[in-house]
mmCIF file of C-alpha atoms in Angstrom:
data_model
loop_
_atom_site.group_PDB
_atom_site.id
_atom_site.type_symbol
_atom_site.label_atom_id
_atom_site.label_comp_id
_atom_site.label_asym_id
_atom_site.label_seq_id
_atom_site.Cartn_x
_atom_site.Cartn_y
_atom_site.Cartn_z
ATOM 1 C CA TYR A 1 7.887 -13.327 -4.500
ATOM 2 C CA ALA A 2 10.884 -12.838 -6.785
ATOM 3 C CA ALA A 3 9.942 -15.498 -9.347
ATOM 4 C CA PRO A 4 6.774 -17.145 -10.735
ATOM 5 C CA GLU A 5 7.722 -20.433 -9.084
ATOM 6 C CA ALA A 6 7.867 -18.735 -5.681
ATOM 7 C CA LEU A 7 4.445 -17.200 -6.298
ATOM 8 C CA GLN A 8 2.990 -20.603 -7.159
ATOM 9 C CA ALA A 9 4.276 -22.241 -3.981
ATOM 10 C CA GLY A 10 3.653 -19.324 -1.641
ATOM 11 C CA LEU A 11 0.173 -18.436 -2.860
ATOM 12 C CA ALA A 12 -0.950 -22.055 -2.696
ATOM 13 C CA SER A 13 0.070 -22.063 0.961
ATOM 14 C CA THR A 14 -1.577 -18.772 1.916
ATOM 15 C CA LEU A 15 -4.820 -19.531 0.035
ATOM 16 C CA ALA A 16 -5.101 -22.895 1.781
ATOM 17 C CA ALA A 17 -5.693 -21.000 5.042
ATOM 18 C CA GLY A 18 -9.098 -20.070 3.604
ATOM 19 C CA THR A 19 -8.949 -16.272 3.757
ATOM 20 C CA PRO A 20 -8.688 -13.866 0.795
ATOM 21 C CA ARG A 21 -5.301 -12.497 -0.255
ATOM 22 C CA VAL A 22 -4.198 -9.371 -2.090
ATOM 23 C CA LEU A 23 -1.464 -9.851 -4.689
ATOM 24 C CA LYS A 24 0.272 -6.798 -6.115
ATOM 25 C CA GLN A 25 3.118 -6.243 -8.510
ATOM 26 C CA ILE A 26 6.067 -4.432 -6.948
ATOM 27 C CA ARG A 27 5.852 -1.541 -9.398
ATOM 28 C CA GLY A 28 2.479 -0.268 -10.528
ATOM 29 C CA GLN A 29 -0.096 2.454 -10.135
ATOM 30 C CA SER A 30 -3.853 3.067 -10.225
ATOM 31 C CA GLY A 31 -4.593 -0.523 -9.245
ATOM 32 C CA ASP A 32 -2.707 -2.041 -12.185
ATOM 33 C CA GLY A 33 -1.326 -5.431 -11.138
ATOM 34 C CA VAL A 34 -3.234 -5.501 -7.831
ATOM 35 C CA TRP A 35 -5.547 -8.502 -7.357
ATOM 36 C CA LYS A 36 -7.893 -9.821 -4.722
ATOM 37 C CA VAL A 37 -7.651 -13.623 -4.810
ATOM 38 C CA GLU A 38 -9.642 -16.257 -2.918
ATOM 39 C CA LEU A 39 -10.724 -19.852 -3.297
ATOM 40 C CA ALA A 40 -14.070 -20.391 -4.977
ATOM 41 C CA GLN A 41 -14.583 -23.329 -2.583
ATOM 42 C CA PRO A 42 -12.578 -24.089 0.604
ATOM 43 C CA ARG A 43 -9.939 -26.760 0.119
ATOM 44 C CA ALA A 44 -6.588 -27.642 1.642
ATOM 45 C CA ASN A 45 -4.832 -28.934 -1.474
ATOM 46 C CA ILE A 46 -4.325 -26.333 -4.200
ATOM 47 C CA ASP A 47 -3.430 -27.514 -7.690
ATOM 48 C CA ALA A 48 -3.457 -26.113 -11.221
ATOM 49 C CA ALA A 49 -7.168 -26.832 -11.694
ATOM 50 C CA THR A 50 -8.300 -25.229 -8.418
ATOM 51 C CA THR A 51 -10.918 -22.571 -9.075
ATOM 52 C CA LEU A 52 -10.277 -19.043 -7.799
ATOM 53 C CA ARG A 53 -12.323 -15.873 -7.608
ATOM 54 C CA VAL A 54 -10.136 -12.934 -8.621
ATOM 55 C CA ARG A 55 -10.711 -9.230 -9.078
ATOM 56 C CA HIS A 56 -8.295 -6.725 -10.577
ATOM 57 C CA ALA A 57 -8.158 -3.373 -8.770
ATOM 58 C CA LYS A 58 -7.840 -1.468 -12.046
ATOM 59 C CA ARG A 59 -10.854 0.796 -12.541
ATOM 60 C CA GLY A 60 -13.700 -0.878 -14.402
ATOM 61 C CA SER A 61 -12.679 -4.441 -13.518
ATOM 62 C CA VAL A 62 -15.157 -7.028 -12.204
ATOM 63 C CA GLU A 63 -14.787 -10.306 -10.359
ATOM 64 C CA GLU A 64 -13.801 -13.304 -12.491
ATOM 65 C CA THR A 65 -13.594 -17.052 -11.931
ATOM 66 C CA VAL A 66 -10.345 -18.622 -13.177
ATOM 67 C CA THR A 67 -8.163 -21.604 -12.457
ATOM 68 C CA PHE A 68 -5.047 -21.325 -10.328
ATOM 69 C CA ALA A 69 -2.927 -22.075 -13.408
ATOM 70 C CA ALA A 70 -4.639 -19.345 -15.450
ATOM 71 C CA PHE A 71 -4.105 -16.770 -12.720
ATOM 72 C CA LEU A 72 -0.428 -17.654 -12.438
ATOM 73 C CA ALA A 73 -0.097 -17.178 -16.196
ATOM 74 C CA GLN A 74 -1.677 -13.713 -15.919
ATOM 75 C CA CYS A 75 0.863 -12.746 -13.275
ATOM 76 C CA ARG A 76 3.962 -13.921 -15.157
ATOM 77 C CA PRO A 77 4.592 -10.524 -16.878
ATOM 78 C CA TYR A 78 4.917 -8.873 -13.453
ATOM 79 C CA PHE A 79 8.219 -10.697 -12.963
ATOM 80 C CA ALA A 80 9.922 -9.228 -16.027
ATOM 81 C CA GLY A 81 13.170 -7.387 -15.360
ATOM 82 C CA HIS A 82 13.504 -6.702 -11.640
ATOM 83 C CA GLY A 83 9.800 -7.195 -10.959
ATOM 84 C CA GLY A 84 8.018 -9.395 -8.457
ATOM 85 C CA MET A 85 4.823 -9.637 -6.416
ATOM 86 C CA LEU A 86 3.760 -9.114 -2.830
ATOM 87 C CA ASP A 87 1.228 -11.299 -1.012
ATOM 88 C CA GLN A 88 -0.785 -9.590 1.722
ATOM 89 C CA ALA A 89 -3.819 -10.457 3.819
ATOM 90 C CA TYR A 90 -7.041 -8.868 2.580
ATOM 91 C CA GLN A 91 -8.364 -6.317 5.069
ATOM 92 C CA PRO A 92 -12.161 -6.546 5.586
ATOM 93 C CA ARG A 93 -12.352 -2.856 6.568
ATOM 94 C CA LEU A 94 -11.123 -1.821 3.128
ATOM 95 C CA VAL A 95 -14.436 -0.105 2.365
ATOM 96 C CA GLU A 96 -13.704 2.388 5.181
ATOM 97 C CA GLY A 97 -10.814 3.769 3.161
ATOM 98 C CA MET A 98 -7.068 4.228 3.215
ATOM 99 C CA VAL A 99 -4.974 6.813 5.044
ATOM 100 C CA ARG A 100 -1.892 8.071 3.219
ATOM 101 C CA CYS A 101 0.798 9.657 5.378
ATOM 102 C CA TYR A 102 2.951 12.099 3.402
ATOM 103 C CA LEU A 103 6.390 12.389 4.926
ATOM 104 C CA VAL A 104 9.228 14.838 4.471
ATOM 105 C CA GLY A 105 12.228 12.913 5.738
ATOM 106 C CA ASP A 106 11.125 11.428 9.059
ATOM 107 C CA HIS A 107 8.167 13.733 9.800
ATOM 108 C CA VAL A 108 4.546 13.480 8.674
ATOM 109 C CA ALA A 109 3.755 16.637 6.690
ATOM 110 C CA GLY A 110 0.143 15.871 5.729
ATOM 111 C CA PHE A 111 -2.463 13.204 5.109
ATOM 112 C CA GLY A 112 -4.535 11.867 2.265
ATOM 113 C CA GLU A 113 -7.770 9.945 2.745
ATOM 114 C CA GLN A 114 -9.432 7.903 0.024
ATOM 115 C CA LEU A 115 -12.074 5.218 -0.335
ATOM 116 C CA VAL A 116 -9.885 2.692 -2.173
ATOM 117 C CA ASN A 117 -12.661 0.130 -2.382
ATOM 118 C CA ALA A 118 -11.853 -1.199 -5.861
ATOM 119 C CA LEU A 119 -11.388 -4.679 -4.367
ATOM 120 C CA TYR A 120 -14.512 -4.555 -2.194
ATOM 121 C CA PRO A 121 -17.226 -7.035 -3.212
ATOM 122 C CA ALA A 122 -20.628 -6.128 -4.591
ATOM 123 C CA PRO A 123 -23.602 -6.191 -2.181
ATOM 124 C CA ALA A 124 -25.041 -9.642 -1.492
ATOM 125 C CA GLY A 125 -27.089 -10.843 -4.459
ATOM 126 C CA ALA A 126 -25.941 -8.014 -6.731
ATOM 127 C CA SER A 127 -23.987 -8.277 -9.962
ATOM 128 C CA PRO A 128 -20.182 -8.129 -9.612
ATOM 129 C CA SER A 129 -20.321 -4.941 -11.716
ATOM 130 C CA GLU A 130 -22.172 -3.213 -8.866
ATOM 131 C CA ALA A 131 -19.196 -3.338 -6.516
ATOM 132 C CA PRO A 132 -18.197 0.160 -5.302
ATOM 133 C CA GLN A 133 -15.559 2.095 -7.198
ATOM 134 C CA PRO A 134 -12.752 4.196 -5.670
ATOM 135 C CA GLY A 135 -13.647 7.613 -4.319
ATOM 136 C CA PRO A 136 -11.627 10.845 -4.577
ATOM 137 C CA ARG A 137 -8.556 11.455 -2.425
ATOM 138 C CA LEU A 138 -8.951 14.278 0.077
ATOM 139 C CA TYR A 139 -5.999 16.121 1.622
ATOM 140 C CA PHE A 140 -5.468 17.275 5.198
ATOM 141 C CA PRO A 141 -2.712 18.963 7.256
ATOM 142 C CA PRO A 142 -0.657 16.921 9.751
ATOM 143 C CA THR A 143 -2.768 18.337 12.611
ATOM 144 C CA ARG A 144 -5.929 16.376 11.729
ATOM 145 C CA PRO A 145 -7.042 15.227 15.225
ATOM 146 C CA ASP A 146 -8.238 11.672 14.534
ATOM 147 C CA PHE A 147 -4.986 10.760 12.737
ATOM 148 C CA GLN A 148 -2.652 11.830 15.561
ATOM 149 C CA ARG A 149 -2.345 8.313 16.998
ATOM 150 C CA LEU A 150 -1.242 7.013 13.606
ATOM 151 C CA LYS A 151 1.147 9.956 13.162
ATOM 152 C CA ASP A 152 2.758 9.381 16.568
ATOM 153 C CA LYS A 153 3.139 5.626 16.030
ATOM 154 C CA LEU A 154 4.688 6.195 12.608
ATOM 155 C CA GLU A 155 7.162 8.894 13.686
ATOM 156 C CA ARG A 156 8.132 7.482 17.096
ATOM 157 C CA GLU A 157 8.103 3.716 16.503
ATOM 158 C CA TRP A 158 7.585 2.421 12.992
ATOM 159 C CA LEU A 159 10.093 4.678 11.214
ATOM 160 C CA GLY A 160 12.896 3.482 13.475
ATOM 161 C CA GLU A 161 11.896 -0.134 12.843
ATOM 162 C CA LEU A 162 11.759 0.491 9.085
ATOM 163 C CA CYS A 163 15.236 2.011 9.041
ATOM 164 C CA ARG A 164 16.668 -0.886 11.036
ATOM 165 C CA LEU A 165 15.051 -3.434 8.726
ATOM 166 C CA VAL A 166 16.392 -1.884 5.517
ATOM 167 C CA GLY A 167 19.706 -0.746 6.989
ATOM 168 C CA ILE A 168 19.529 3.022 6.538
ATOM 169 C CA GLU A 169 19.681 6.087 8.770
ATOM 170 C CA LYS A 170 16.685 8.380 9.156
ATOM 171 C CA SER A 171 18.734 11.083 7.441
ATOM 172 C CA ASP A 172 18.769 8.857 4.331
ATOM 173 C CA LEU A 173 14.971 8.779 4.013
ATOM 174 C CA PRO A 174 13.616 10.426 0.838
ATOM 175 C CA VAL A 175 12.833 14.145 0.880
ATOM 176 C CA LEU A 176 9.204 13.329 -0.020
ATOM 177 C CA TRP A 177 7.565 9.918 0.268
ATOM 178 C CA ASP A 178 4.391 8.359 1.568
ATOM 179 C CA ALA A 179 3.151 5.360 3.530
ATOM 180 C CA ASP A 180 -0.369 4.019 2.988
ATOM 181 C CA PHE A 181 -2.348 2.382 5.780
ATOM 182 C CA LEU A 182 -5.588 0.387 5.814
ATOM 183 C CA TYR A 183 -7.726 -0.003 8.896
ATOM 184 C CA GLY A 184 -7.070 -3.198 10.836
ATOM 185 C CA PRO A 185 -9.251 -4.746 13.555
ATOM 186 C CA LYS A 186 -10.281 -2.539 16.462
ATOM 187 C CA ASP A 187 -8.166 -3.115 19.572
ATOM 188 C CA ALA A 188 -9.480 -4.116 23.003
ATOM 189 C CA ASP A 189 -10.292 -0.473 23.789
ATOM 190 C CA GLY A 190 -12.198 0.018 20.539
ATOM 191 C CA ALA A 191 -9.464 2.140 18.944
ATOM 192 C CA ASP A 192 -8.417 1.746 15.327
ATOM 193 C CA THR A 193 -5.361 -0.263 14.393
ATOM 194 C CA TYR A 194 -3.558 0.202 11.079
ATOM 195 C CA VAL A 195 -2.023 -2.187 8.552
ATOM 196 C CA LEU A 196 0.702 -1.012 6.183
ATOM 197 C CA CYS A 197 -0.541 -1.250 2.600
ATOM 198 C CA GLU A 198 2.412 0.116 0.643
ATOM 199 C CA ILE A 199 5.181 2.710 0.525
ATOM 200 C CA ASN A 200 5.725 5.065 -2.413
ATOM 201 C CA VAL A 201 9.053 6.801 -2.985
ATOM 202 C CA SER A 202 8.641 8.071 -6.531
ATOM 203 C CA SER A 203 5.997 10.131 -8.342
ATOM 204 C CA VAL A 204 4.549 11.280 -5.012
ATOM 205 C CA TYR A 205 2.236 13.896 -6.499
ATOM 206 C CA PRO A 206 -0.100 15.568 -5.809
ATOM 207 C CA PHE A 207 0.398 16.077 -2.104
ATOM 208 C CA PRO A 208 -1.140 18.306 0.601
ATOM 209 C CA THR A 209 -0.199 21.987 0.505
ATOM 210 C CA SER A 210 0.897 21.621 4.139
ATOM 211 C CA ALA A 211 3.865 19.551 2.895
ATOM 212 C CA LEU A 212 5.200 22.227 0.553
ATOM 213 C CA ALA A 213 7.037 24.422 3.074
ATOM 214 C CA PRO A 214 8.660 21.441 4.893
ATOM 215 C CA LEU A 215 9.621 19.976 1.505
ATOM 216 C CA VAL A 216 11.384 23.168 0.424
ATOM 217 C CA ALA A 217 13.113 23.558 3.802
ATOM 218 C CA GLU A 218 14.332 19.943 3.800
ATOM 219 C CA THR A 219 15.590 20.184 0.224
ATOM 220 C CA VAL A 220 17.510 23.400 0.943
ATOM 221 C CA ALA A 221 18.971 21.915 4.144
ATOM 222 C CA ARG A 222 20.219 18.822 2.324
ATOM 223 C CA LEU A 223 21.722 20.876 -0.482
ATOM 224 C CA ASP A 224 23.528 23.057 2.055
ATOM 225 C CA ALA A 225 24.817 19.996 3.895
ATOM 226 C CA ARG A 226 26.172 18.513 0.674
ATOM 227 C CA ARG A 227 27.870 21.746 -0.309
ATOM 228 C CA ARG A 228 29.552 21.963 3.104
ATOM 229 C CA SER A 229 30.763 18.373 2.784
ATOM 230 C CA GLY A 230 32.092 19.016 -0.720
ATOM 231 C CA HIS A 231 29.767 16.401 -2.221
ATOM 232 C CA ARG A 232 28.546 16.887 -5.766
ATOM 233 C CA GLY A 233 25.642 15.066 -7.314
ATOM 234 C CA SER A 234 21.931 14.557 -6.949
ATOM 235 C CA THR A 235 20.153 15.347 -3.689
ATOM 236 C CA VAL A 236 17.746 12.431 -3.360
#
């Protein structure tokens, strides 16, 4: 959503389907500007007085009950400048964690794994303050066996689709970036599926040590290529 008015219309439509949503500001970190939003009571017509249950992903936040109008007012600052918000389906397997794929150009150079359960609800009957908090991020090399299916899908299929959608060549991908995935529903064979959570192309630090050598090699290669072409300027 590029404007508050678009958020109002779009969120009313997605909430009417009856399933929780995740709203996030386009630029943010550490859960700031990321909200789980759902109707307090099912209803098809959403208006300013409709009651929502919302929870901010920022550490220490708890679930709150607010009106639709009040929530929209809270989100208005996220549209300042070139801001905006994304509206995504809430993934019930969130408590199982998130997989971060660290990429150097178009190759996965390592993984991060974290229990990003800041938006997960408290146990039944417990206080909202008892909901689980995020766990530490752990780092792994690109050879981790149970992530190879995700790695292959990302490198062989999804990267090409991403480049076509945004109109760039694979050679134009950042030197270091990452793509975060949540677990989706199991497929018919019982294997994990993955849902893209977000992509980060700035402040990608820390990262697995396995990415350091590929990062240096890619940076040197791009600098050499620019020198040979006579180009002067920044590398990424």
